[in-house]
């Protein structure tokens, strides 16, 4: 991705996009939020907690789908540790600059995953 040392908010946005990719590879249900939805007062940890809590279930469902869905899910899953912010998930309401970084990271990763796995994401 673009940044040499991305901020915690950029990483958190990328992580959320990767988790949505895993969800879609597992279920083909739902639509990921649009990047502009994050340009408002939100807390990254709250946005990520639900998807992180479902990570293992999505991985198991992708495994049961097998084939290309499983292979893609494994690829995305292996990226997850590198997308975790080094200290912790940001737990404060984002400032406008942090919102922009989160949204940009999310949009960047979502575009990457759509290019890489588009036909599998439903």
PDB file of C-alpha atoms in Angstrom:
ATOM      1  CA  UNK A   1       0.000   0.000   0.000  1.00  0.00           C
ATOM      2  CA  UNK A   2       1.029   3.640  -0.331  1.00  0.00           C
ATOM      3  CA  UNK A   3       2.349   4.772   3.090  1.00  0.00           C
ATOM      4  CA  UNK A   4       5.787   3.698   4.286  1.00  0.00           C
ATOM      5  CA  UNK A   5       4.666   4.086   7.914  1.00  0.00           C
ATOM      6  CA  UNK A   6       0.888   4.418   7.937  1.00  0.00           C
ATOM      7  CA  UNK A   7      -0.906   5.941  10.898  1.00  0.00           C
ATOM      8  CA  UNK A   8      -2.974   3.840  13.274  1.00  0.00           C
ATOM      9  CA  UNK A   9      -6.098   5.295  11.646  1.00  0.00           C
ATOM     10  CA  UNK A  10      -4.934   4.393   8.140  1.00  0.00           C
ATOM     11  CA  UNK A  11      -4.128   0.853   9.282  1.00  0.00           C
ATOM     12  CA  UNK A  12      -7.477   0.582  11.048  1.00  0.00           C
ATOM     13  CA  UNK A  13      -9.284   1.589   7.860  1.00  0.00           C
ATOM     14  CA  UNK A  14      -7.325  -0.962   5.856  1.00  0.00           C
ATOM     15  CA  UNK A  15      -8.097  -3.599   8.478  1.00  0.00           C
ATOM     16  CA  UNK A  16     -11.825  -2.909   8.300  1.00  0.00           C
ATOM     17  CA  UNK A  17     -11.765  -3.259   4.506  1.00  0.00           C
ATOM     18  CA  UNK A  18      -9.860  -6.556   4.743  1.00  0.00           C
ATOM     19  CA  UNK A  19     -12.363  -7.858   7.295  1.00  0.00           C
ATOM     20  CA  UNK A  20     -15.228  -6.912   4.976  1.00  0.00           C
ATOM     21  CA  UNK A  21     -13.457  -8.734   2.150  1.00  0.00           C
ATOM     22  CA  UNK A  22     -13.240 -11.851   4.330  1.00  0.00           C
ATOM     23  CA  UNK A  23     -16.927 -11.511   5.168  1.00  0.00           C
ATOM     24  CA  UNK A  24     -17.866 -11.312   1.486  1.00  0.00           C
ATOM     25  CA  UNK A  25     -15.624 -14.241   0.570  1.00  0.00           C
ATOM     26  CA  UNK A  26     -17.348 -16.269   3.273  1.00  0.00           C
ATOM     27  CA  UNK A  27     -20.958 -15.263   2.745  1.00  0.00           C
ATOM     28  CA  UNK A  28     -21.494 -13.005  -0.288  1.00  0.00           C
ATOM     29  CA  UNK A  29     -24.028 -11.240   1.944  1.00  0.00           C
ATOM     30  CA  UNK A  30     -24.193  -7.554   2.699  1.00  0.00           C
ATOM     31  CA  UNK A  31     -22.428  -4.587   1.220  1.00  0.00           C
ATOM     32  CA  UNK A  32     -19.361  -2.944   2.674  1.00  0.00           C
ATOM     33  CA  UNK A  33     -19.812   0.630   3.839  1.00  0.00           C
ATOM     34  CA  UNK A  34     -18.812   3.382   1.439  1.00  0.00           C
ATOM     35  CA  UNK A  35     -15.581   5.201   2.411  1.00  0.00           C
ATOM     36  CA  UNK A  36     -17.450   8.494   2.824  1.00  0.00           C
ATOM     37  CA  UNK A  37     -19.445   6.985   5.690  1.00  0.00           C
ATOM     38  CA  UNK A  38     -16.344   7.299   7.868  1.00  0.00           C
ATOM     39  CA  UNK A  39     -16.073  11.064   7.445  1.00  0.00           C
ATOM     40  CA  UNK A  40     -18.132  11.605  10.576  1.00  0.00           C
ATOM     41  CA  UNK A  41     -17.667  11.119  14.292  1.00  0.00           C
ATOM     42  CA  UNK A  42     -16.899   7.456  14.790  1.00  0.00           C
ATOM     43  CA  UNK A  43     -14.536   5.364  16.920  1.00  0.00           C
ATOM     44  CA  UNK A  44     -12.315   2.906  14.982  1.00  0.00           C
ATOM     45  CA  UNK A  45     -12.362   0.273  17.730  1.00  0.00           C
ATOM     46  CA  UNK A  46     -16.165   0.224  17.689  1.00  0.00           C
ATOM     47  CA  UNK A  47     -16.210  -0.092  13.902  1.00  0.00           C
ATOM     48  CA  UNK A  48     -13.757  -2.994  14.036  1.00  0.00           C
ATOM     49  CA  UNK A  49     -14.934  -4.901  17.121  1.00  0.00           C
ATOM     50  CA  UNK A  50     -17.911  -6.549  15.422  1.00  0.00           C
ATOM     51  CA  UNK A  51     -15.979  -7.660  12.350  1.00  0.00           C
ATOM     52  CA  UNK A  52     -13.014  -8.845  14.421  1.00  0.00           C
ATOM     53  CA  UNK A  53     -15.340 -10.912  16.612  1.00  0.00           C
ATOM     54  CA  UNK A  54     -16.653 -12.670  13.492  1.00  0.00           C
ATOM     55  CA  UNK A  55     -13.238 -13.298  11.932  1.00  0.00           C
ATOM     56  CA  UNK A  56     -13.010 -16.998  12.810  1.00  0.00           C
ATOM     57  CA  UNK A  57     -16.616 -17.660  11.743  1.00  0.00           C
ATOM     58  CA  UNK A  58     -15.991 -16.007   8.386  1.00  0.00           C
ATOM     59  CA  UNK A  59     -12.824 -18.024   7.928  1.00  0.00           C
ATOM     60  CA  UNK A  60     -14.657 -21.279   8.663  1.00  0.00           C
ATOM     61  CA  UNK A  61     -17.457 -20.354   6.240  1.00  0.00           C
ATOM     62  CA  UNK A  62     -14.937 -19.490   3.528  1.00  0.00           C
ATOM     63  CA  UNK A  63     -13.286 -22.872   4.120  1.00  0.00           C
ATOM     64  CA  UNK A  64     -16.594 -24.612   3.587  1.00  0.00           C
ATOM     65  CA  UNK A  65     -17.078 -22.720   0.309  1.00  0.00           C
ATOM     66  CA  UNK A  66     -13.712 -24.066  -0.792  1.00  0.00           C
ATOM     67  CA  UNK A  67     -11.920 -23.393  -4.045  1.00  0.00           C
ATOM     68  CA  UNK A  68     -11.081 -19.829  -5.002  1.00  0.00           C
ATOM     69  CA  UNK A  69     -13.105 -18.375  -2.130  1.00  0.00           C
ATOM     70  CA  UNK A  70     -10.988 -20.281   0.359  1.00  0.00           C
ATOM     71  CA  UNK A  71      -7.709 -19.412  -1.336  1.00  0.00           C
ATOM     72  CA  UNK A  72      -8.621 -15.725  -1.439  1.00  0.00           C
ATOM     73  CA  UNK A  73      -9.740 -15.789   2.209  1.00  0.00           C
ATOM     74  CA  UNK A  74      -6.405 -17.289   3.253  1.00  0.00           C
ATOM     75  CA  UNK A  75      -4.551 -14.561   1.349  1.00  0.00           C
ATOM     76  CA  UNK A  76      -6.551 -11.800   3.040  1.00  0.00           C
ATOM     77  CA  UNK A  77      -6.365 -13.492   6.454  1.00  0.00           C
ATOM     78  CA  UNK A  78      -2.573 -13.578   6.264  1.00  0.00           C
ATOM     79  CA  UNK A  79      -2.580  -9.790   5.835  1.00  0.00           C
ATOM     80  CA  UNK A  80      -4.569  -9.165   9.022  1.00  0.00           C
ATOM     81  CA  UNK A  81      -1.621  -9.141  11.502  1.00  0.00           C
ATOM     82  CA  UNK A  82       0.190  -6.486   9.444  1.00  0.00           C
ATOM     83  CA  UNK A  83      -2.938  -4.333   9.414  1.00  0.00           C
ATOM     84  CA  UNK A  84      -3.284  -4.218  13.200  1.00  0.00           C
ATOM     85  CA  UNK A  85      -1.996  -0.919  14.611  1.00  0.00           C
ATOM     86  CA  UNK A  86       1.216  -1.482  16.605  1.00  0.00           C
ATOM     87  CA  UNK A  87      -0.104  -0.267  19.950  1.00  0.00           C
ATOM     88  CA  UNK A  88      -3.891  -0.757  19.926  1.00  0.00           C
ATOM     89  CA  UNK A  89      -6.978   0.078  17.936  1.00  0.00           C
ATOM     90  CA  UNK A  90      -7.807   3.776  18.255  1.00  0.00           C
ATOM     91  CA  UNK A  91     -10.538   4.072  20.901  1.00  0.00           C
ATOM     92  CA  UNK A  92     -11.320   7.778  20.663  1.00  0.00           C
ATOM     93  CA  UNK A  93     -13.682   9.651  18.394  1.00  0.00           C
ATOM     94  CA  UNK A  94     -11.759  10.556  15.253  1.00  0.00           C
ATOM     95  CA  UNK A  95     -10.760  14.123  14.432  1.00  0.00           C
ATOM     96  CA  UNK A  96     -11.374  15.287  10.837  1.00  0.00           C
ATOM     97  CA  UNK A  97      -7.772  14.387   9.913  1.00  0.00           C
ATOM     98  CA  UNK A  98      -8.082  10.964  11.491  1.00  0.00           C
ATOM     99  CA  UNK A  99     -11.410  10.431   9.720  1.00  0.00           C
ATOM    100  CA  UNK A 100      -9.719  11.238   6.402  1.00  0.00           C
ATOM    101  CA  UNK A 101      -6.843   8.829   7.145  1.00  0.00           C
ATOM    102  CA  UNK A 102      -9.241   6.038   8.179  1.00  0.00           C
ATOM    103  CA  UNK A 103     -11.464   6.584   5.133  1.00  0.00           C
ATOM    104  CA  UNK A 104      -8.477   6.728   2.768  1.00  0.00           C
ATOM    105  CA  UNK A 105      -6.977   3.533   4.206  1.00  0.00           C
ATOM    106  CA  UNK A 106     -10.330   1.792   3.948  1.00  0.00           C
ATOM    107  CA  UNK A 107     -10.908   2.968   0.361  1.00  0.00           C
ATOM    108  CA  UNK A 108      -7.387   1.973  -0.673  1.00  0.00           C
ATOM    109  CA  UNK A 109      -7.647  -1.562   0.710  1.00  0.00           C
ATOM    110  CA  UNK A 110     -11.201  -2.048  -0.549  1.00  0.00           C
ATOM    111  CA  UNK A 111     -10.123  -1.020  -4.067  1.00  0.00           C
ATOM    112  CA  UNK A 112      -7.136  -3.367  -3.855  1.00  0.00           C
ATOM    113  CA  UNK A 113      -9.308  -6.299  -2.775  1.00  0.00           C
ATOM    114  CA  UNK A 114     -11.957  -5.589  -5.415  1.00  0.00           C
ATOM    115  CA  UNK A 115      -9.256  -5.569  -8.079  1.00  0.00           C
ATOM    116  CA  UNK A 116      -7.676  -8.748  -6.730  1.00  0.00           C
ATOM    117  CA  UNK A 117     -10.827 -10.740  -5.919  1.00  0.00           C
ATOM    118  CA  UNK A 118     -13.649  -8.819  -7.584  1.00  0.00           C
ATOM    119  CA  UNK A 119     -15.477 -11.714  -9.180  1.00  0.00           C
ATOM    120  CA  UNK A 120     -15.466 -13.627  -5.893  1.00  0.00           C
ATOM    121  CA  UNK A 121     -16.908 -10.792  -3.816  1.00  0.00           C
ATOM    122  CA  UNK A 122     -20.370 -11.120  -5.273  1.00  0.00           C
TER     123      UNK A 122
END
